Coordinates of C-alpha atoms in Angstrom, one line a residue:
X24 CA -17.5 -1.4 6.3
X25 CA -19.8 0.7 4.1
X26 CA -17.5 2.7 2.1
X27 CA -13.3 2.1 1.3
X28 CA -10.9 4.5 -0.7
X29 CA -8.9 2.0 -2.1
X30 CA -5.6 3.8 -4.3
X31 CA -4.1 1.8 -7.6
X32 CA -7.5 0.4 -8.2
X33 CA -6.8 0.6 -11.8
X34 CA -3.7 -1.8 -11.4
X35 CA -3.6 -5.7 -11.3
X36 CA -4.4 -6.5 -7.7
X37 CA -6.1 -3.4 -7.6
X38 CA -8.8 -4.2 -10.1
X39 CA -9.3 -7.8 -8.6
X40 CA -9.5 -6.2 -5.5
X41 CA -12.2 -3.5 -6.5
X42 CA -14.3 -6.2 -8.1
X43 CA -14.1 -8.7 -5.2
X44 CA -15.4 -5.8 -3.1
X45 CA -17.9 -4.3 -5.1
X46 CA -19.8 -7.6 -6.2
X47 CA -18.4 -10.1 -3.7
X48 CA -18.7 -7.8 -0.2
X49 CA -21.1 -5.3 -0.9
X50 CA -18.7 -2.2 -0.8
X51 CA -18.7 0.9 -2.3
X52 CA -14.8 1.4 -3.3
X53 CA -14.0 4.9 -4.5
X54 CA -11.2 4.3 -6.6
X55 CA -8.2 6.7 -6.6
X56 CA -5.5 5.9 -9.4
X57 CA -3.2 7.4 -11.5
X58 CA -3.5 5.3 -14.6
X59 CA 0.3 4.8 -15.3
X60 CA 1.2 2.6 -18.0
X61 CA 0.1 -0.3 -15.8
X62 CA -2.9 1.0 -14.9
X63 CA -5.9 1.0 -17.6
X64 CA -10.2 1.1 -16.9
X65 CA -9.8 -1.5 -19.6
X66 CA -9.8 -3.9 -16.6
X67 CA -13.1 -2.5 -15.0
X68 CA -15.6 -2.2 -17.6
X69 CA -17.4 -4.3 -16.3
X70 CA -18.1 -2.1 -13.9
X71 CA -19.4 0.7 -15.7
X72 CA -22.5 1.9 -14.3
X73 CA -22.5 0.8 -11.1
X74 CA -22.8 3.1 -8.7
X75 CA -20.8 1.1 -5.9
X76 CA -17.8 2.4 -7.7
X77 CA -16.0 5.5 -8.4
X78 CA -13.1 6.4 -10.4
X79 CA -11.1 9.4 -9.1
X80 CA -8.1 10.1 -11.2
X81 CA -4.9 11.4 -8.7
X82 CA -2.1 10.8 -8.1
X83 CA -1.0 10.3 -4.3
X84 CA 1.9 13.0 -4.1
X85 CA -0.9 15.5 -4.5
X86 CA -1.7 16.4 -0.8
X87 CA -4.5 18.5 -1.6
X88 CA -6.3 16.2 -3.9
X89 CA -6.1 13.4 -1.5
X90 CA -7.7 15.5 1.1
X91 CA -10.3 17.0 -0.6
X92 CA -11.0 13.1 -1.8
X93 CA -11.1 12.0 1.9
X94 CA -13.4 14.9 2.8
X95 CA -16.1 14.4 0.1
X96 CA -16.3 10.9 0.3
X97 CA -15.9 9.9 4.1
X98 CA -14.5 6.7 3.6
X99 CA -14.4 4.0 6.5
X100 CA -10.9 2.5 5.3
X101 CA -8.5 3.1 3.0
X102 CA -6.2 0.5 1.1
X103 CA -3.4 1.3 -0.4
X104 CA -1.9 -0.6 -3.4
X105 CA -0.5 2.3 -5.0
X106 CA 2.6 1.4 -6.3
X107 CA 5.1 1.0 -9.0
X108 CA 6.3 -2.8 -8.9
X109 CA 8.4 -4.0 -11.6
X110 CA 11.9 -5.2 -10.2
X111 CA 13.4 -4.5 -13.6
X112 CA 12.0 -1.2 -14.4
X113 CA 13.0 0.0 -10.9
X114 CA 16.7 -1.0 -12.8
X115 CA 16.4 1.1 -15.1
X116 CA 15.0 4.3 -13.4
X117 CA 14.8 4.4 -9.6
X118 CA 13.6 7.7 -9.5
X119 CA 9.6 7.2 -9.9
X120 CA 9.6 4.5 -7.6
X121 CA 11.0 6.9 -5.2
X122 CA 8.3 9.5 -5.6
X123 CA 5.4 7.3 -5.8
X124 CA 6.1 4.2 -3.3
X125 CA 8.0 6.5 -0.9
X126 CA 7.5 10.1 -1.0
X127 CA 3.7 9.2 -2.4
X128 CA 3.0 6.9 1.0
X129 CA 4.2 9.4 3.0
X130 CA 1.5 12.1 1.2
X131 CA -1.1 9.7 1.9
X132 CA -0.2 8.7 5.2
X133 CA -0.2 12.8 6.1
X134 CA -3.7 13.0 4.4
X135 CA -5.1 10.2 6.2
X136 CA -3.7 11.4 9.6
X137 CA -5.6 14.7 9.0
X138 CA -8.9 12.7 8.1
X139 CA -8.9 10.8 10.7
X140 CA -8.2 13.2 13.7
X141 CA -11.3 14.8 12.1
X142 CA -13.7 11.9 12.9
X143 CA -15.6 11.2 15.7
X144 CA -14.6 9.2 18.2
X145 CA -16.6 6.3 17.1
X146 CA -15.6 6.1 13.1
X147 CA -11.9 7.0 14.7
X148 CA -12.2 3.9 16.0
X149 CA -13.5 1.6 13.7
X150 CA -10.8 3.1 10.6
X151 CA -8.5 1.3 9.1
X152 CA -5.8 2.0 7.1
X153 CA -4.2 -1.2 4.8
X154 CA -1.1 -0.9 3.7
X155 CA 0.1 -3.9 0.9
X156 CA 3.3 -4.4 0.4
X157 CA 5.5 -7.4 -0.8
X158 CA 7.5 -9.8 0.9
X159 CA 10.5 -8.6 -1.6
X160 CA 11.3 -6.1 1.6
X161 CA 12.9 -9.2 3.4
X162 CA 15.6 -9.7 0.4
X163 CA 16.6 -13.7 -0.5
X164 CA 16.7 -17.1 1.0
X165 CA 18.9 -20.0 0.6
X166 CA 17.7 -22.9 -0.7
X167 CA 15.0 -23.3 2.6
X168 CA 13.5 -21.1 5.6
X169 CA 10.4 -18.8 5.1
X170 CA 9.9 -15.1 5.5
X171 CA 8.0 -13.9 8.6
X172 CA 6.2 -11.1 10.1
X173 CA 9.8 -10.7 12.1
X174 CA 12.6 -11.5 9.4
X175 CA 14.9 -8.8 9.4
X176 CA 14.4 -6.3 6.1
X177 CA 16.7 -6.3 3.3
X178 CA 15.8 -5.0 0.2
X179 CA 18.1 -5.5 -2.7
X180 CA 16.3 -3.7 -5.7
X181 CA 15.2 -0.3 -5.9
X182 CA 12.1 -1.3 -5.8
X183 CA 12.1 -3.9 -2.8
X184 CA 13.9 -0.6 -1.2
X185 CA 11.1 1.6 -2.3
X186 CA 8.7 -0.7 -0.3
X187 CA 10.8 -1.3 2.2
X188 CA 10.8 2.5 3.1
X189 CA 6.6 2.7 2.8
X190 CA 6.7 -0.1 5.2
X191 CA 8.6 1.5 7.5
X192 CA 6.9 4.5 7.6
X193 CA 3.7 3.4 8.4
X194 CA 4.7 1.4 11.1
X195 CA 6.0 4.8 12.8
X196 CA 2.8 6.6 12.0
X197 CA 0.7 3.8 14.2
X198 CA 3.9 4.6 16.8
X199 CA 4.1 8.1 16.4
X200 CA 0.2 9.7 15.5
X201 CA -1.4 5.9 17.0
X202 CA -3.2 5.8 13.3
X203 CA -4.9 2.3 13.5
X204 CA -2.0 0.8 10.5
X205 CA -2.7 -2.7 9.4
X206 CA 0.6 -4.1 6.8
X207 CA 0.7 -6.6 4.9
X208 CA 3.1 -8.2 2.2
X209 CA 2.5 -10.8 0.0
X210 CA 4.1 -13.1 -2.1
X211 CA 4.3 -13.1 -6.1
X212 CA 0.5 -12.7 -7.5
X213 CA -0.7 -14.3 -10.9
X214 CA -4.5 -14.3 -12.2
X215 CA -6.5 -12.1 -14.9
X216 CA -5.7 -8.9 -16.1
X217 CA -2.3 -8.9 -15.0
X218 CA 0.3 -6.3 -17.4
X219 CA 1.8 -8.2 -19.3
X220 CA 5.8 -6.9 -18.6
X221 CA 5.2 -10.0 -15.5
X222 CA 6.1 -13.4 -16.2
X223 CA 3.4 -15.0 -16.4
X224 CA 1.0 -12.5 -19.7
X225 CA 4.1 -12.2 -21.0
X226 CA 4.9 -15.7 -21.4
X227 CA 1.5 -16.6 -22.6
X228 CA 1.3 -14.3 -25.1
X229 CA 5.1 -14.7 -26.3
X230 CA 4.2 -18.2 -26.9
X231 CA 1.0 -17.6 -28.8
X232 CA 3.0 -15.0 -31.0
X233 CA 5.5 -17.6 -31.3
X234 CA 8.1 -15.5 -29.8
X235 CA 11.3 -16.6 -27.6
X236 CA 10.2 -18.1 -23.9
X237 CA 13.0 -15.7 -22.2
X238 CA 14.4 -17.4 -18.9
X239 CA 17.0 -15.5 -16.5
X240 CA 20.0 -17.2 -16.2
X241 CA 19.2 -21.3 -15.2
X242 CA 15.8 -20.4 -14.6
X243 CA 16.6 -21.7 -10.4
X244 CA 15.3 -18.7 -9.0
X245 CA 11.9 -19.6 -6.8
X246 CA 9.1 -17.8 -5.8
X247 CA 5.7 -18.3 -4.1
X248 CA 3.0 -18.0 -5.9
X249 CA -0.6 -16.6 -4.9
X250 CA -3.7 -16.6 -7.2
X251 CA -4.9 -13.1 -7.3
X252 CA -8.7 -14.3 -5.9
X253 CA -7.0 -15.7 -2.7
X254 CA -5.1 -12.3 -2.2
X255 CA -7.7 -10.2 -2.3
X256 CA -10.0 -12.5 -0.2
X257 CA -6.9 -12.4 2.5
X258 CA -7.1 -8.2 2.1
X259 CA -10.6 -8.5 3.0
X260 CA -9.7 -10.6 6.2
X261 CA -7.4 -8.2 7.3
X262 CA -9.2 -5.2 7.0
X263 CA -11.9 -6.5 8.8
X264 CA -10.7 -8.8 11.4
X265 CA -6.6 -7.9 11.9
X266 CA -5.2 -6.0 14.9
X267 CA -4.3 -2.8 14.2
X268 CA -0.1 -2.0 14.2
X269 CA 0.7 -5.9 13.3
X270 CA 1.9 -7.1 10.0
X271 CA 0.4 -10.0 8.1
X272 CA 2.2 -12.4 5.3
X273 CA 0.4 -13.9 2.8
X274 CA 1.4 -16.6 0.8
X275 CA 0.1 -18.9 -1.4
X276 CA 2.4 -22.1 -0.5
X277 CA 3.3 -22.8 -4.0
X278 CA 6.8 -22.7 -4.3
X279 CA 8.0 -23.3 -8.0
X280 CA 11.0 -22.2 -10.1
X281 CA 10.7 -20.1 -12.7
X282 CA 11.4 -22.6 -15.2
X283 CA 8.6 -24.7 -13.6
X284 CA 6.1 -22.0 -14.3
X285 CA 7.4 -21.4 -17.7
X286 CA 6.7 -25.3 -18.1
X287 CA 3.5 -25.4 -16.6
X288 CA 2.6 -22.5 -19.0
X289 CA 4.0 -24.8 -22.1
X290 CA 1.8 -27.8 -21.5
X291 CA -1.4 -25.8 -20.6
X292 CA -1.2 -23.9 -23.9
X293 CA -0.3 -27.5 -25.5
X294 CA -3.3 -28.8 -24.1
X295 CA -5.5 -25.7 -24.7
X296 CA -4.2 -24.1 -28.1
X297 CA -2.0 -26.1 -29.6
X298 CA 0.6 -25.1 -32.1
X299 CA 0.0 -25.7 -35.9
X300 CA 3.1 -27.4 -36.0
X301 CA 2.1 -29.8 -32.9
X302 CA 5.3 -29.1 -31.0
X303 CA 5.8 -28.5 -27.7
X304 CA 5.8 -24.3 -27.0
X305 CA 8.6 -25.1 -24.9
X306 CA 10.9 -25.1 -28.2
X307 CA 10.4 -21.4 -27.9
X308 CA 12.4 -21.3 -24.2
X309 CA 15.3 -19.3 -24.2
X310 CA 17.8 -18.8 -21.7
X311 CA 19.1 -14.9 -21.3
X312 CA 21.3 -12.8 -19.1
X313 CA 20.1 -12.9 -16.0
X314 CA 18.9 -9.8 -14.5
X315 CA 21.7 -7.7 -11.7
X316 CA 21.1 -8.9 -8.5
X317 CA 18.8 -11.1 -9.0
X318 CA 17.3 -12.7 -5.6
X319 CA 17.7 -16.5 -5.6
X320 CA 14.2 -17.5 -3.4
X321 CA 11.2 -16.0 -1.6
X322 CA 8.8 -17.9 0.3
X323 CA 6.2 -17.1 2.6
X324 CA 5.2 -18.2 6.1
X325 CA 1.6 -17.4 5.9
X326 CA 1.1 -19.4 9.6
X327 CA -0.1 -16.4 11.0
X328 CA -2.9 -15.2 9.1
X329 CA -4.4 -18.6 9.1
X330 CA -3.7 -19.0 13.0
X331 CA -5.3 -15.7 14.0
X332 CA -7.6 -14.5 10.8
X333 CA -8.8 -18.2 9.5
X334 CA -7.7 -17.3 6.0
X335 CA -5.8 -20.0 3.9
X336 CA -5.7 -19.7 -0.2
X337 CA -8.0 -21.8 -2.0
X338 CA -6.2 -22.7 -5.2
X339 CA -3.6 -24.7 -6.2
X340 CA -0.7 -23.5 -8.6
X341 CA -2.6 -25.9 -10.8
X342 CA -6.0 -24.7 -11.0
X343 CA -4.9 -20.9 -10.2
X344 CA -2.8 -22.0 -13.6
X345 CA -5.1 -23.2 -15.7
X346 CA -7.8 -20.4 -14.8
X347 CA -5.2 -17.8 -15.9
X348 CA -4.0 -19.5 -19.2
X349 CA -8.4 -19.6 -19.7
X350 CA -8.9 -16.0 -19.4
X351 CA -5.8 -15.2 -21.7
X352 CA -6.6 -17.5 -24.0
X353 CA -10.4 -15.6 -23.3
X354 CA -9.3 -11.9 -23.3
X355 CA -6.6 -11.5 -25.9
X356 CA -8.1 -8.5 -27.2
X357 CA -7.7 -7.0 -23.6
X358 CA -4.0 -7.4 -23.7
X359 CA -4.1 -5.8 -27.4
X360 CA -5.7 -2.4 -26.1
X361 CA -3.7 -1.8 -22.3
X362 CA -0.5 -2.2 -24.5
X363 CA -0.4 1.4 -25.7
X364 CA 2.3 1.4 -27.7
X365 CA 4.9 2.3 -24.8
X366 CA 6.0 -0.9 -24.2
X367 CA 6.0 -3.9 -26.5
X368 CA 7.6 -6.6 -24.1
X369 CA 10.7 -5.3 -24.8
X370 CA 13.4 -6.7 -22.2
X371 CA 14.0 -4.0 -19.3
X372 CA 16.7 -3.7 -16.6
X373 CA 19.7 -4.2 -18.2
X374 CA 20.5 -0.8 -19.7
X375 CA 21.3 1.1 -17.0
X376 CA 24.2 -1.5 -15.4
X377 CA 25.5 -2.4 -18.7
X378 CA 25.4 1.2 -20.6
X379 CA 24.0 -0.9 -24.0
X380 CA 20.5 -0.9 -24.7
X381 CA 18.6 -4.6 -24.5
X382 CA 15.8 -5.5 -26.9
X383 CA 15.8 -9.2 -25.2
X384 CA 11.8 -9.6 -24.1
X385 CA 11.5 -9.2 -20.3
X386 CA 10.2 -11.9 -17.3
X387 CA 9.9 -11.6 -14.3

């Protein structure tokens, strides 16, 4: 593949994912984002100047932009990251992650369908459309089983709903229109340049400030964990290699409660930057209200992938861990200039359930 139109290039993943295409692959991404809040160029200057990538600023509910985007630069994929992701802001105002994750999917979807009943037969065949979701869709797990490609959907955020609904409609465009659909949905990411309103940033830099480590509830809940690199090395795989209509999980097999990771975080930043005061950072761990509804355990079964695609994740929570604390530790200016001044790690999702405004700082 030659040429990809990858959307939310400017988030998280995104970025990672532009960069591991550009200078890993070879590809020339056209990158169409909206810069939200979570999205900032901040995370691509290194990128400035090379011609292998270009910034479109859109917004996917514009059908008309999206085509005209499609039609100048004749892409030979697109990948869709698009999204707005935070479980807690979702709390607080549902209504944006209805317009972008649902009603903006479906814009895309229509734009893409028009693009490719243009092509020839030839590029019709070879295009691929990647849709990246989360495996939030499938809802919670007791204290063991896995998600699979076939585990039953049940969403219980807005958000996970949100997705849930994107996921659903482009499995019935490959059914309906036969557009050559590839889905996939992942476990929880970490790595560089992530916002920090997500666990792990906003722990780092809470303790560095010496602010309160806030922890939901007993700090139980579990999730996967997948090192942004192996992510968008698995992307890669299944754009290139996955059969189109089928659904891939990926997972990093790292399973650790969120008190673990706030741990892990404490004795990295011990190790690396102590405190002046030589004590632990985890003095600073608080536990808060935990957030409505909040799911008990994800985990993936990423069997498939590896049995058909080859791809397995490379790091370890450990050294996935201890790169990201690095390149914090590295880039602190960077976190200075992507928080605009909207959001100062204020605590979100509680508001809207309880009627009383929360100043608590938020986790994940």
């Amino acid at each position: 593949m030659r040429s990809i139109l990858l959307t939310g290039g400017a988030g998280f993943i995104g970025s990672n994912l532009v960069r591991h295409l550009v200078r890993g692959k070879g590809v020339s991404v056209v990158n169409y984002d909206k810069l939200t809040y979570a999205g900032n160029l901040e995370s691509l200057r290194d990128l400035e100047g090379d011609p292998r990538h270009v910034f479109v600023h859109g917004d996917i509910v514009d059908r008309e932009h999206l085509g005209a985007v499609l039609a100048k630069y004749s892409p030979d994929a697109v990948m869709h990251l698009a999204a707005e992701s935070h479980v807690d802001r979702s709390i607080d105002g549902p209504g944006e992650f209805i317009s972008t994750n649902v009603v903006g999917t479906f814009t895309l979807l229509e734009a893409v369908r028009g693009y490719w009943n243009s092509l020839d037969k030839g590029a019709a065949e070879s295009f691929r459309f990647l849709h990246v979701s989360t495996d939030e869709v499938y809802g919670s797990l007791g204290s063991d089983g896995f998600f699979t490609e076939t585990t039953p959907y049940a969403p219980n955020s807005p958000y996970s709903a949100s997705k849930a609904a994107s996921d659903h409609l482009v499995r019935a465009y490959r059914h309906t229109y036969g557009l050559p659909v590839l889905t996939t949905n992942c476990s929880n990411n970490y790595g560089p340049s992530q916002f920090p309103e997500k666990l792990i940033p906003l722990m780092i830099l809470n303790a560095l400030d010496g602010k309160p480590l806030p922890v939901y509830g007993t700090g139980k809940n579990v999730r996967d964990w997948l090192y942004v690199e192996d992510h968008c090395e698995a992307l890669w795989t299944v754009l290139r290699n996955g059969r189109p209509g089928e659904v891939y999980n990926i997972g990093g097999n790292n399973e650790r409660t969120n008190l673990q990771v706030v741990h892990t975080i404490c004795d990295l930043l011990d190790a690396l930057r102590p405190r002046p005061d030589s004590l632990s950072y985890r003095e600073q761990i608080r536990f808060v209200q935990d957030r409505p509804g909040h799911d008990l355990r994800y985990a993936i079964d990423a069997s498939k992938i590896q049995r058909e695609l080859g791809w397995a994740p490379r790091e370890t929570f450990e050294t996935g861990m201890k790169k990201t604390v690095e390149w914090y530790l590295e880039n602190l200016e960077w976190c200075r200039r992507v928080q605009d001044g909207r959001y100062q790690r204020e605590r979100l999702g509680l508001s809207s359930v309880n009627g009383i405004p929360e100043r608590e700082e938020n986790i994940l």
